[in-house]
Coordinates of C-alpha atoms and ligand atoms in Angstrom, one line a residue:
X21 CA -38.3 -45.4 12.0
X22 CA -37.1 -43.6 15.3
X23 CA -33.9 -45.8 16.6
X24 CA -32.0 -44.9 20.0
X25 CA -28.4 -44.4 19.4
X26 CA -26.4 -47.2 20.0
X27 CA -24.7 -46.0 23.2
X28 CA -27.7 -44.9 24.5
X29 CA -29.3 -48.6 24.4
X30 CA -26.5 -49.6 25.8
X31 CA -26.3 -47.7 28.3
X32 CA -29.8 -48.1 29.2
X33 CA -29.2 -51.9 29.0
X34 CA -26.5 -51.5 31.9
X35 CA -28.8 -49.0 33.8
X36 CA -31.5 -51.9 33.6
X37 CA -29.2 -54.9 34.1
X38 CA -28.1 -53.2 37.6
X39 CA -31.5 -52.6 38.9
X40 CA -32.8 -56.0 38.1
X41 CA -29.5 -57.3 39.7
X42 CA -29.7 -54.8 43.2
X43 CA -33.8 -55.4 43.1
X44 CA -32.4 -59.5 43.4
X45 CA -30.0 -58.9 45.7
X46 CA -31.9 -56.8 48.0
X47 CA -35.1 -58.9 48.1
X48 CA -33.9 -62.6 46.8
X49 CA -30.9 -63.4 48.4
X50 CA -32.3 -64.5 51.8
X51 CA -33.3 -68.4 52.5
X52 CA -33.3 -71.3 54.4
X53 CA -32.8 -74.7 52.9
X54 CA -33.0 -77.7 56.0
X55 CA -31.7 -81.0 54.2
X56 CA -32.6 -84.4 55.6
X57 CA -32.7 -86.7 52.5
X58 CA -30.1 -87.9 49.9
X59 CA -27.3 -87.1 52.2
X60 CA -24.4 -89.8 53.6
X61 CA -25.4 -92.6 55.9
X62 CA -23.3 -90.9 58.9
X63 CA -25.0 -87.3 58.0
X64 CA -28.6 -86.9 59.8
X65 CA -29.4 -83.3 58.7
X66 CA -27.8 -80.0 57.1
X67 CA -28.9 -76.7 56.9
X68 CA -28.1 -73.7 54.7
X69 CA -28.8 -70.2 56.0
X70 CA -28.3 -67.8 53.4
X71 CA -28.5 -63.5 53.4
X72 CA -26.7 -61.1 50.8
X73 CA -23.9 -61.1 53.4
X74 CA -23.1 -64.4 54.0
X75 CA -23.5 -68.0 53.7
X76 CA -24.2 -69.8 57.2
X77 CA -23.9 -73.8 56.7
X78 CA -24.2 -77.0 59.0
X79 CA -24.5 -80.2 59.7
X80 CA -24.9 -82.9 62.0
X81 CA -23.5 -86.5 62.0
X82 CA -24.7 -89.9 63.3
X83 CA -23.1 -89.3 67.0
X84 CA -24.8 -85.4 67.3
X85 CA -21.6 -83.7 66.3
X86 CA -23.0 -80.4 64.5
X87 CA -20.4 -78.6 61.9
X88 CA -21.0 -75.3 61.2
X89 CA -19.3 -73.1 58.4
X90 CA -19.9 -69.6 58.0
X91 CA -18.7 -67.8 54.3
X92 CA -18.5 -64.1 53.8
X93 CA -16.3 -62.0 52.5
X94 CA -14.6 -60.5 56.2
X95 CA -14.9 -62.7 59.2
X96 CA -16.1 -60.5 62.4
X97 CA -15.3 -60.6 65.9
X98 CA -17.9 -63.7 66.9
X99 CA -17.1 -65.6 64.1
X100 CA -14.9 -69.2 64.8
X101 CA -12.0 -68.4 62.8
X102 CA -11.3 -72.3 62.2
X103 CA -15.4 -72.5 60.8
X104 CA -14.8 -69.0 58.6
X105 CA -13.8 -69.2 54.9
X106 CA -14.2 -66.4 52.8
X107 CA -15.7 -68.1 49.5
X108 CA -17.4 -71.1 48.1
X109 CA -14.7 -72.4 46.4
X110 CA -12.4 -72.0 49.5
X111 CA -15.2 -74.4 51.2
X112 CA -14.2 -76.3 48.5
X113 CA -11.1 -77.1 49.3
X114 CA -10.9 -77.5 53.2
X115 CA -14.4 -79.5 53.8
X116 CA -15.8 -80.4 50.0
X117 CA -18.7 -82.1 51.4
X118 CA -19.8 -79.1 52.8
X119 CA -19.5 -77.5 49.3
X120 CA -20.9 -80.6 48.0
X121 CA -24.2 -79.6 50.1
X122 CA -24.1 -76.2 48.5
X123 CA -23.8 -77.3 45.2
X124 CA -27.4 -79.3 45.4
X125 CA -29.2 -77.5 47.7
X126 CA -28.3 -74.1 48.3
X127 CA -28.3 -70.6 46.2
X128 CA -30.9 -68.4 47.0
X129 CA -33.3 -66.8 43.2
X130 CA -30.8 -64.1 43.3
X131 CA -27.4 -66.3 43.1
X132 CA -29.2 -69.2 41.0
X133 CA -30.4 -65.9 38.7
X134 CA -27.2 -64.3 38.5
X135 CA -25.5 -67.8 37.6
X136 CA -27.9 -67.5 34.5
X137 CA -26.9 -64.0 33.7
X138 CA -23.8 -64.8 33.3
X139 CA -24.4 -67.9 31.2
X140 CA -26.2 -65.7 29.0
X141 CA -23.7 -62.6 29.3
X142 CA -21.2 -65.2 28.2
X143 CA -22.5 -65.5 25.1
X144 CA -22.3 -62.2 23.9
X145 CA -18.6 -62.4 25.1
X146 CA -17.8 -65.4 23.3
X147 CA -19.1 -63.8 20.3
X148 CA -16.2 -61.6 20.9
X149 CA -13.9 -63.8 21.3
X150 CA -14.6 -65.6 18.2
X151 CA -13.9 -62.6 15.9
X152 CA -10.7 -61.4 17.8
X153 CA -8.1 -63.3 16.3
X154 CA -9.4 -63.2 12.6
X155 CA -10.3 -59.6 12.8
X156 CA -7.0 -58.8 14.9
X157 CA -4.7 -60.5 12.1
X158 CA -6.7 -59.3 9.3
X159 CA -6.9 -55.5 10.4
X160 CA -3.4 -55.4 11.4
X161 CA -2.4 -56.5 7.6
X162 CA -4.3 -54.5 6.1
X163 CA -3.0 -51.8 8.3
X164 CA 0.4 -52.4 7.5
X165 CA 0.1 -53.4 4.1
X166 CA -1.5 -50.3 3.4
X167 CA 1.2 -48.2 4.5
X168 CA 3.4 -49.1 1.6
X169 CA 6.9 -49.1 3.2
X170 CA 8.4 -50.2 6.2
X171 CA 10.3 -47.4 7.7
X172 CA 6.5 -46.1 8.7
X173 CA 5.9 -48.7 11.0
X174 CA 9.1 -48.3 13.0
X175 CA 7.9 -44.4 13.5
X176 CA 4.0 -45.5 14.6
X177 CA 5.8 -47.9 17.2
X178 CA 7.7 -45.8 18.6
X179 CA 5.3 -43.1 18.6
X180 CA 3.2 -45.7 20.3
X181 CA 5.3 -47.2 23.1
X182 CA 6.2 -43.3 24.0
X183 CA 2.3 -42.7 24.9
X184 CA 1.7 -45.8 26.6
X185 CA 4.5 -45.5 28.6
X186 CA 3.9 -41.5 29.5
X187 CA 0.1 -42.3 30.1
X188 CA 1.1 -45.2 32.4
X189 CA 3.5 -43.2 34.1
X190 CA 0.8 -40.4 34.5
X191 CA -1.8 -42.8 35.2
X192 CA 0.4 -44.0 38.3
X193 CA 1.7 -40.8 40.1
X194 CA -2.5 -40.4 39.9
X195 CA -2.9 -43.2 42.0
X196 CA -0.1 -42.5 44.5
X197 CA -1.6 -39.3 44.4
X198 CA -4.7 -40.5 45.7
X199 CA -3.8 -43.3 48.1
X200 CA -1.3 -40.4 50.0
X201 CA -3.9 -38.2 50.4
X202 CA -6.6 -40.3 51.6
X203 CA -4.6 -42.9 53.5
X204 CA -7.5 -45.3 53.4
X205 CA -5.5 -48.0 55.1
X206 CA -5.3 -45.8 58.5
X207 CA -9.0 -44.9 58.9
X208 CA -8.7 -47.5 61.8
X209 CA -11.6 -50.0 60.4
X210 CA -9.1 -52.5 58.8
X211 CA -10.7 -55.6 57.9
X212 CA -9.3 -59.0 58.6
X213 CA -6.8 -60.7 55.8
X214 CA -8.1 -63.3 53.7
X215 CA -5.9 -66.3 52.8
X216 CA -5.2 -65.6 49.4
X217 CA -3.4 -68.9 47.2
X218 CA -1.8 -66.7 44.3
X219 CA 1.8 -67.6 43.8
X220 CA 3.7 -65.7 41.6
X221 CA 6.9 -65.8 39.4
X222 CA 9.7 -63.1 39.8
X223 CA 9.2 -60.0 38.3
X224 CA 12.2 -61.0 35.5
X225 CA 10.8 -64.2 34.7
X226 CA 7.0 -62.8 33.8
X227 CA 8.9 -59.8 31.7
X228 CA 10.9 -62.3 30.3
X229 CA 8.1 -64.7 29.0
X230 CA 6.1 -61.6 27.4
X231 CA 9.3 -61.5 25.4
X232 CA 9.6 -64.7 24.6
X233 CA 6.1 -64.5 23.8
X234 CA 7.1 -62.0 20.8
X235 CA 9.0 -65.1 18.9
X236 CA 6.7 -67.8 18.7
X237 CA 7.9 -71.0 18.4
X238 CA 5.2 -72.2 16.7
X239 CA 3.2 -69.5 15.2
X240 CA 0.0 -71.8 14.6
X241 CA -0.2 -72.5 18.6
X242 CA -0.2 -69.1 18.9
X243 CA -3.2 -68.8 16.9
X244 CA -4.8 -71.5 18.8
X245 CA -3.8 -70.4 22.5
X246 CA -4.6 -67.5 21.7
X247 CA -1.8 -65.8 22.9
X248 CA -2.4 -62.0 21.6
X249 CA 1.2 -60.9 21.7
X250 CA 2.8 -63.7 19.7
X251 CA -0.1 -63.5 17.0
X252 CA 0.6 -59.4 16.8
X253 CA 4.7 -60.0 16.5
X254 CA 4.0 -62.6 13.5
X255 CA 1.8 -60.4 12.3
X256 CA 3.8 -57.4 11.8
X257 CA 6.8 -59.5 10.7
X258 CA 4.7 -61.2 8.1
X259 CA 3.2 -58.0 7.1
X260 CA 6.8 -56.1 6.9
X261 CA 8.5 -59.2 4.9
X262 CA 5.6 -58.8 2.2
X263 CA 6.4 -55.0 2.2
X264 CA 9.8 -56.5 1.6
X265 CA 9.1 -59.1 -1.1
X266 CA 7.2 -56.8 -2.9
X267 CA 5.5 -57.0 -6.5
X268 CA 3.1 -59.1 -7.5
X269 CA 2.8 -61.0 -4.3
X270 CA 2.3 -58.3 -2.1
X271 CA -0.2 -57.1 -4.0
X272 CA -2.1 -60.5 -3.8
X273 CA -1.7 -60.3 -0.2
X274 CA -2.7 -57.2 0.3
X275 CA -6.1 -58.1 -1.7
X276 CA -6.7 -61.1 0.1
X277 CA -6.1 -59.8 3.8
X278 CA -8.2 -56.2 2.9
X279 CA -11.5 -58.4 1.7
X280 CA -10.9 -60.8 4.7
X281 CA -10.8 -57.6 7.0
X282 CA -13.9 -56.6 5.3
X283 CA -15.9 -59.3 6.3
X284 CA -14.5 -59.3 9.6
X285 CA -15.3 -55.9 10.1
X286 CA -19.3 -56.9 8.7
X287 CA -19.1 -59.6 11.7
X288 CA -18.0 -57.4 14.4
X289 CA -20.4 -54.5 13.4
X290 CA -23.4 -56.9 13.4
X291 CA -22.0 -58.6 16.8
X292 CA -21.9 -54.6 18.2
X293 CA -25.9 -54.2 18.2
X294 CA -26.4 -56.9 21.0
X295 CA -23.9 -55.1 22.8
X296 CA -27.1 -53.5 25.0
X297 CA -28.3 -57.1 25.8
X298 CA -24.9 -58.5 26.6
X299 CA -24.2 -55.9 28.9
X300 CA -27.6 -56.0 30.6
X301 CA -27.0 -60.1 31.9
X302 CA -23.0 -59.1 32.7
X303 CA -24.2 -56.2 35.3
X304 CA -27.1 -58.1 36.2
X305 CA -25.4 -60.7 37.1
X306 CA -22.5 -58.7 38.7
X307 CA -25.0 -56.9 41.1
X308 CA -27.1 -60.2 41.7
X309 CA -24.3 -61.5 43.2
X310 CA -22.6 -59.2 45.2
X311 CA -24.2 -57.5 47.9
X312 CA -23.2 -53.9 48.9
X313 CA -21.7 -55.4 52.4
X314 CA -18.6 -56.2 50.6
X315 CA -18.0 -52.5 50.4
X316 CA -18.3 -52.2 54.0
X317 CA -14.6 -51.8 55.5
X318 CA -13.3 -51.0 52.1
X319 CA -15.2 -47.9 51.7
X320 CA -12.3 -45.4 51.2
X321 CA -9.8 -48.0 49.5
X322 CA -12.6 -48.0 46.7
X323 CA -13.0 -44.2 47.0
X324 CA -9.0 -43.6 46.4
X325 CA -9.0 -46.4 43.6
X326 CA -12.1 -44.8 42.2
X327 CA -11.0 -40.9 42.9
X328 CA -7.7 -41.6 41.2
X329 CA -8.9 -43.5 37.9
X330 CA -12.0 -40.7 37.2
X331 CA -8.7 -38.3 37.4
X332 CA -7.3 -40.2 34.5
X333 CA -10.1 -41.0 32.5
X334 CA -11.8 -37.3 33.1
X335 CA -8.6 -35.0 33.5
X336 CA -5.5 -36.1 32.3
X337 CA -6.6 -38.4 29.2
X338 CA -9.1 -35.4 27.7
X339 CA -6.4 -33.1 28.1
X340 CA -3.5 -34.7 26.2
X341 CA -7.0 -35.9 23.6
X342 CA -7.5 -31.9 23.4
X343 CA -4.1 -30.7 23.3
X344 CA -1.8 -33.5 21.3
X345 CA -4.6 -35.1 19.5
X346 CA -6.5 -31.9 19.0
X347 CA -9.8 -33.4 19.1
X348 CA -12.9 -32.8 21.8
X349 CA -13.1 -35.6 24.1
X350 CA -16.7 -35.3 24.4
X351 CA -17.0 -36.0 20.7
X352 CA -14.4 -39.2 20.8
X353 CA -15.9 -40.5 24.2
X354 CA -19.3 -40.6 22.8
X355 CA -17.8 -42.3 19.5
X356 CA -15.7 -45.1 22.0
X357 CA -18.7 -45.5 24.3
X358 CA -19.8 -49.0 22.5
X359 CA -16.2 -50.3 23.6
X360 CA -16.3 -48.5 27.3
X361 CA -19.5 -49.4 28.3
X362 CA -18.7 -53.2 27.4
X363 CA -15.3 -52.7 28.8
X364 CA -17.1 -51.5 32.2
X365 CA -19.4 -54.9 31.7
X366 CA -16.9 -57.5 30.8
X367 CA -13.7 -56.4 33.0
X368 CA -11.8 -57.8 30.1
X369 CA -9.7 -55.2 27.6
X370 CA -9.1 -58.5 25.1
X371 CA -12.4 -59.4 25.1
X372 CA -13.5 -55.7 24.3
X373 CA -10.6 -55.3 21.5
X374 CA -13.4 -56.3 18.7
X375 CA -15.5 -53.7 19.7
X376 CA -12.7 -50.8 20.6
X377 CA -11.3 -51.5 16.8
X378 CA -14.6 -50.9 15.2
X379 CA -15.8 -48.2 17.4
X380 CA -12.2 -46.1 16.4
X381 CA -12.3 -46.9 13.1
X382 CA -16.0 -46.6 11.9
X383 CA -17.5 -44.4 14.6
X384 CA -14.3 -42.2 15.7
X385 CA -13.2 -42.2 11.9
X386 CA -9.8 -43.3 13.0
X387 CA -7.8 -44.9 10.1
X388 CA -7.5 -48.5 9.7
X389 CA -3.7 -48.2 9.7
X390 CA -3.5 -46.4 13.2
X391 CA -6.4 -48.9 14.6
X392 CA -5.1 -51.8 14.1
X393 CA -2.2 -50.8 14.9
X394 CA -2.5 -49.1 18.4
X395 CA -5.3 -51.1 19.6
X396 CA -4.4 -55.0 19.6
X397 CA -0.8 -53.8 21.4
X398 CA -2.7 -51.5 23.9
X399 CA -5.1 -54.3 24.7
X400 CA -1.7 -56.2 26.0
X401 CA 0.4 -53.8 27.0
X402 CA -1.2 -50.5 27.7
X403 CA -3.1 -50.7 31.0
X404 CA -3.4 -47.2 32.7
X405 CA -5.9 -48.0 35.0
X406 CA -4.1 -51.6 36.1
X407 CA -1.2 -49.8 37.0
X408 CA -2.5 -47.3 38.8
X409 CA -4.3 -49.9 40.3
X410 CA -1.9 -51.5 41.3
X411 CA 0.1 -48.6 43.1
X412 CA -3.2 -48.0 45.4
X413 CA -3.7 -51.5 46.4
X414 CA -0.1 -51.9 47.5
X415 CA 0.2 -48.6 49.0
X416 CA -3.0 -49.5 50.8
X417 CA -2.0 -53.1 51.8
X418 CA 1.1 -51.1 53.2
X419 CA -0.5 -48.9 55.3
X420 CA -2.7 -51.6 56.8
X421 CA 0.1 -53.8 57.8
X422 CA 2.7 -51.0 58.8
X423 CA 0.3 -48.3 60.2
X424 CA 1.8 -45.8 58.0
X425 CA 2.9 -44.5 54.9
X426 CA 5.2 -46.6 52.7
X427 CA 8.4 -43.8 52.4
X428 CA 9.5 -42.6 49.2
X429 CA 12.2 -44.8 48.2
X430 CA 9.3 -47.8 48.4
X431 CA 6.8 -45.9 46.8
X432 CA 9.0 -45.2 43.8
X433 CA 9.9 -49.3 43.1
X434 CA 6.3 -49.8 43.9
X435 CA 5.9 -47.2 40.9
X436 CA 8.4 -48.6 38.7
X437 CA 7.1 -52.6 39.7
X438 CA 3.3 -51.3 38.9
X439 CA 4.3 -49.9 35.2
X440 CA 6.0 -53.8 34.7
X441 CA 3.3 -55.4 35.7
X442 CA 0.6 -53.4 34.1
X443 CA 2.6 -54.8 30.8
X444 CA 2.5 -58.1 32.0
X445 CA -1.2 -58.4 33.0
X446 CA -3.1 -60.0 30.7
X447 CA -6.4 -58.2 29.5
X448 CA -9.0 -60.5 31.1
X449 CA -11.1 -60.2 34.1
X450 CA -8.5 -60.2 37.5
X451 CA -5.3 -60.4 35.8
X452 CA -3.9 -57.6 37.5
X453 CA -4.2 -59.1 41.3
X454 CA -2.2 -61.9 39.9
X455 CA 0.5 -59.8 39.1
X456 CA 0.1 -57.3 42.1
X457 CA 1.8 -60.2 44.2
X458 CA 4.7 -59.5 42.2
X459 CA 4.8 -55.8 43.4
X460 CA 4.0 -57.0 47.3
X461 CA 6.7 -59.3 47.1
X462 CA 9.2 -56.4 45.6
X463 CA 8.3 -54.3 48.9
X464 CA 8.5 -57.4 51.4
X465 CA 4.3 -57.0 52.0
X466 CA 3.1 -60.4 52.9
X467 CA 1.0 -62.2 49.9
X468 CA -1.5 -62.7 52.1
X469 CA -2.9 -59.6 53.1
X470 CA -3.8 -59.2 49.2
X471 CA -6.7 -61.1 50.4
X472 CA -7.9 -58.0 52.2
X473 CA -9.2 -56.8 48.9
X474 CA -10.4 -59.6 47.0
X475 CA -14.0 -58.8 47.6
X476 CA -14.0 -55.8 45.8
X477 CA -12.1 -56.6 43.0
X478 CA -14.7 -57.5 40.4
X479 CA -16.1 -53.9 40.6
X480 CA -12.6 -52.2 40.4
X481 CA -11.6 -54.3 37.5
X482 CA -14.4 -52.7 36.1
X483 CA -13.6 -49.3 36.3
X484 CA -9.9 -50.3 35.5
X485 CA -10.8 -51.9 32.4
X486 CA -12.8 -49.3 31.4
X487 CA -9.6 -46.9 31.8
X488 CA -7.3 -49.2 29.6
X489 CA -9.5 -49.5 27.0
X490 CA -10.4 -45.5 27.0
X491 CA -6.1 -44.8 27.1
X492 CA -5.7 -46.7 24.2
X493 CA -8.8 -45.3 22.5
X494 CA -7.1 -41.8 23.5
X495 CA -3.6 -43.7 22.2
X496 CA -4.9 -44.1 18.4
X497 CA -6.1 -40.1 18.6
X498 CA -2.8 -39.0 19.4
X499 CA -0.7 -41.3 17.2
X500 CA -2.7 -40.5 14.6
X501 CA -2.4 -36.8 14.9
X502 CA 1.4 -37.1 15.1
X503 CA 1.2 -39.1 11.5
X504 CA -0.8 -37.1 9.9
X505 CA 1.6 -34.0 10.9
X506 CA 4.6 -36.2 9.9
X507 CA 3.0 -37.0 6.4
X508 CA 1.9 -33.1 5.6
X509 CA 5.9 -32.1 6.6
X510 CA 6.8 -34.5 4.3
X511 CA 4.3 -34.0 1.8
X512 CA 5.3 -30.0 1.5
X513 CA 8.7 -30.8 1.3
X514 CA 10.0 -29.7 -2.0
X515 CA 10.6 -32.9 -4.3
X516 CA 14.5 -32.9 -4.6
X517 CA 14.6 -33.1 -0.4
Ligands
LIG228 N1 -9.2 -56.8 33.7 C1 -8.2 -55.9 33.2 C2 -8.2 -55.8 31.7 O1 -8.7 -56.6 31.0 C3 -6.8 -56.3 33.7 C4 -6.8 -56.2 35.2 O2 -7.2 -57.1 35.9 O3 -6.3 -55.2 35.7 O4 -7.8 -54.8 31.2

């Protein structure tokens, strides 16, 4: 029987999911909702005006007082700026029985739908999440065991930091690139700032905790957390003190972890072929909920963010594919797709590890040694398309709140303070604003102002994401290469060498 290929149901799944979500948001996400029952004795009547734009809500008490909140993403000129809040949840906090009134009465079909969609995305996600640390531990092991020694570990890992670090760099002089040559903070249209709650530690502190992070205290709360970087350091030092121990043991290890992979591997495969329905609800529900007037003032920021990470992805990544790796990046793209497209979905590099690992290994016929190898540190440390991220956003932030350019010298610790905190973000769904107060803070920006871009976050994450998981895709091509060269110059080495 005739069966689509599997990115090409995916990627009709997406294609589908976003014009069932945009049909929703265009024609569903208007209503009025006029509340008279089941409220508090001193409340008389609420109403709840909703459009794709924004959220207009009141009420009135005993004596006639009417309170009005308005919710959208950028408050305008006529808007009260004491009755504006930018989300829901920040309702939440300042008048919570205004929220409250929300919560049971409001939501137009498109925000009640896209609540659904993501219930029902979620599950393909948490299908993923259930095979990541068993597949992680058990493909790393076998990876490791496989390679017979240890001294060939140390080689892959350095091999491996080198790229992710040149890529990152790359992947950041992109984005200053970008954000220098289309200035999109001095267009003139700069929206309003958001109050934004993140707080972060210092720089030092977060490096210092990913190191921390490598010696576990407890190795089993690790598993549990899951905390990805402490279960890959036990990993390999379990894996490399077997390689040490040696014999009869190792060998029972290495039989037990290769079948466990096996299975693992069964799982993952079998959890890939509703990749086209998962990703259908996450960009349904994605587009369902937010309507194309968030891109309004942020136009060009999105265009530099978007410029500089196709650069990346399209230019710089093929070529060093092509050149170091030797192999056609059309050919590996197609072969990763499973893992970008669901990247793209999800926003979450940890929660698309599963599907990267399989895709390099059974589609891109990368070995399990390299795979497992690469992958579960790229998924935690390797984030191309956060960094560069993150140098746009600042820059951007900078031009909005000084009127011009940042100058060299602030560019280049903005640089260096991206590349740290690219390591330290986390590979789930907004991790890297977190850290970019880190950065704003380096270049005395206010915090604040990070609130600017909140509203378009969700669909840049995407597109970063996407980017991460593609560079460390690219990262297993070229490491790979490199070992394979290393084991032919040893292999025609003449035996007494
Ligand atoms: N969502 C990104 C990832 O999982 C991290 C980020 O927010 O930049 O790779």
């Amino acid at each position: 029987m005739f069966r689509l290929a599997l990115h090409w149901q995916i990627l009709i799944g997406m294609v589908a999911g976003a014009v069932l979500g945009i049909a929703l948001n265009l024609f569903a996400s208007e209503g009025q909702t006029t509340v008279t029952e089941r409220l508090p004795a001193d409340v008389t009547e609420a109403t709840i005006h909703e459009s794709s734009a924004d959220i207009s809500l009141s009420y009135t008490n005993d004596a006639g007082d009417r309170t009005t909140w308005t919710v959208k993403p950028f408050k305008e000129a006529d808007d009260d700026p004491d009755r504006w809040v930018p989300t829901l949840e920040e309702l939440q906090k300042i008048d919570p029985f205004a929220a409250s009134i929300y919560q049971s009465h409001g939501g137009t079909a498109a925000t009640k739908a896209g609540i659904w969609f993501k219930r029902l995305g979620g599950l393909f996600l948490r299908m993923l999440q259930m095979v990541a640390v068993p597949l992680i531990i058990t493909s790393l092991m076998s990876g490791i065991l496989g390679l017979g020694q240890a001294q060939g570990v140390g080689r892959m890992f350095r091999r491996t930091i080198l790229y992710y670090l040149a890529t990152s760099i790359l992947a950041i002089i992109t984005g200053l690139f970008a954000v220098n040559l289309i200035r999109p903070g001095l267009t003139g249209e700069a929206p309003p700032a958001v109050r934004s709650a993140v707080v972060a530690a210092p720089l030092s502190d977060v490096l210092f905790a990913q190191l921390e992070a490598m010696i576990p205290s407890n190795p089993l709360g690790a598993l549990v957390a899951p905390n990805f970087l402490s279960i890959i350091a036990f990993t390999i030092a379990f894996s490399l003190f077997t390689l040490s121990v040696g014999g009869e043991v190792a060998d029972r290890i290495r039989a037990m972890t290769t079948a466990g992979f096996e299975v693992m591997m069964a799982m993952t495969m079998a959890i890939i072929h509703l990749a086209p329905i998962g990703v259908f609800f996450l960009i349904a529900y994605v587009t369902a909920t937010q309507g194309a007037s968030v891109f309004r003032s942020l136009a060009w920021y999105v265009v530099a963010v978007t410029l500089a990470l196709a650069i990346h992805a399209v230019i710089t990544l093929p070529l060093i594919l092509k050149f170091v790796a030797k192999r056609s990046p059309i050919e590996f793209a197609k072969a990763m797709s499973p893992a970008l497209l669901t990247a793209f979905s999800s926003a979450s590099s940890n929660g698309t590890l599963p599907l990267t690992l399989s895709s390099v290994e059974q589609r891109a016929k990368i070995s399990n040694r390299t795979g497992s190898f690469v992958l579960p540190l790229g998924a935690t440390i390797n984030m191309d398309g956060t960094a560069l991220y993150e140098a746009v956003a600042v820059l951007f932030i900078a031009q909005l709140h000084h009127g011009q350019n940042l100058p060299l010298s602030a560019q280049i610790i903005v640089a260096l303070t991206a590349l740290l905190a690219s390591v330290g973000a986390a590979g789930i769904p907004h991790a890297g604003l977190v850290m970019m107060v880190i950065i704003l803070q380096a270049v005395g920006l206010p915090v604040e102002m990070q609130g600017i871009i909140l509203a378009v976050d969700r669909v840049l994450d995407m597109g970063r994401t996407t980017v991460n998981v593609w560079s460390d895709s690219c990262g297993c091509a070229v490491v790979e290469a490199l070992e394979l060269k290393s084991s032919q110059a040893t292999d025609s080495q003449p035996a007494s060498a």
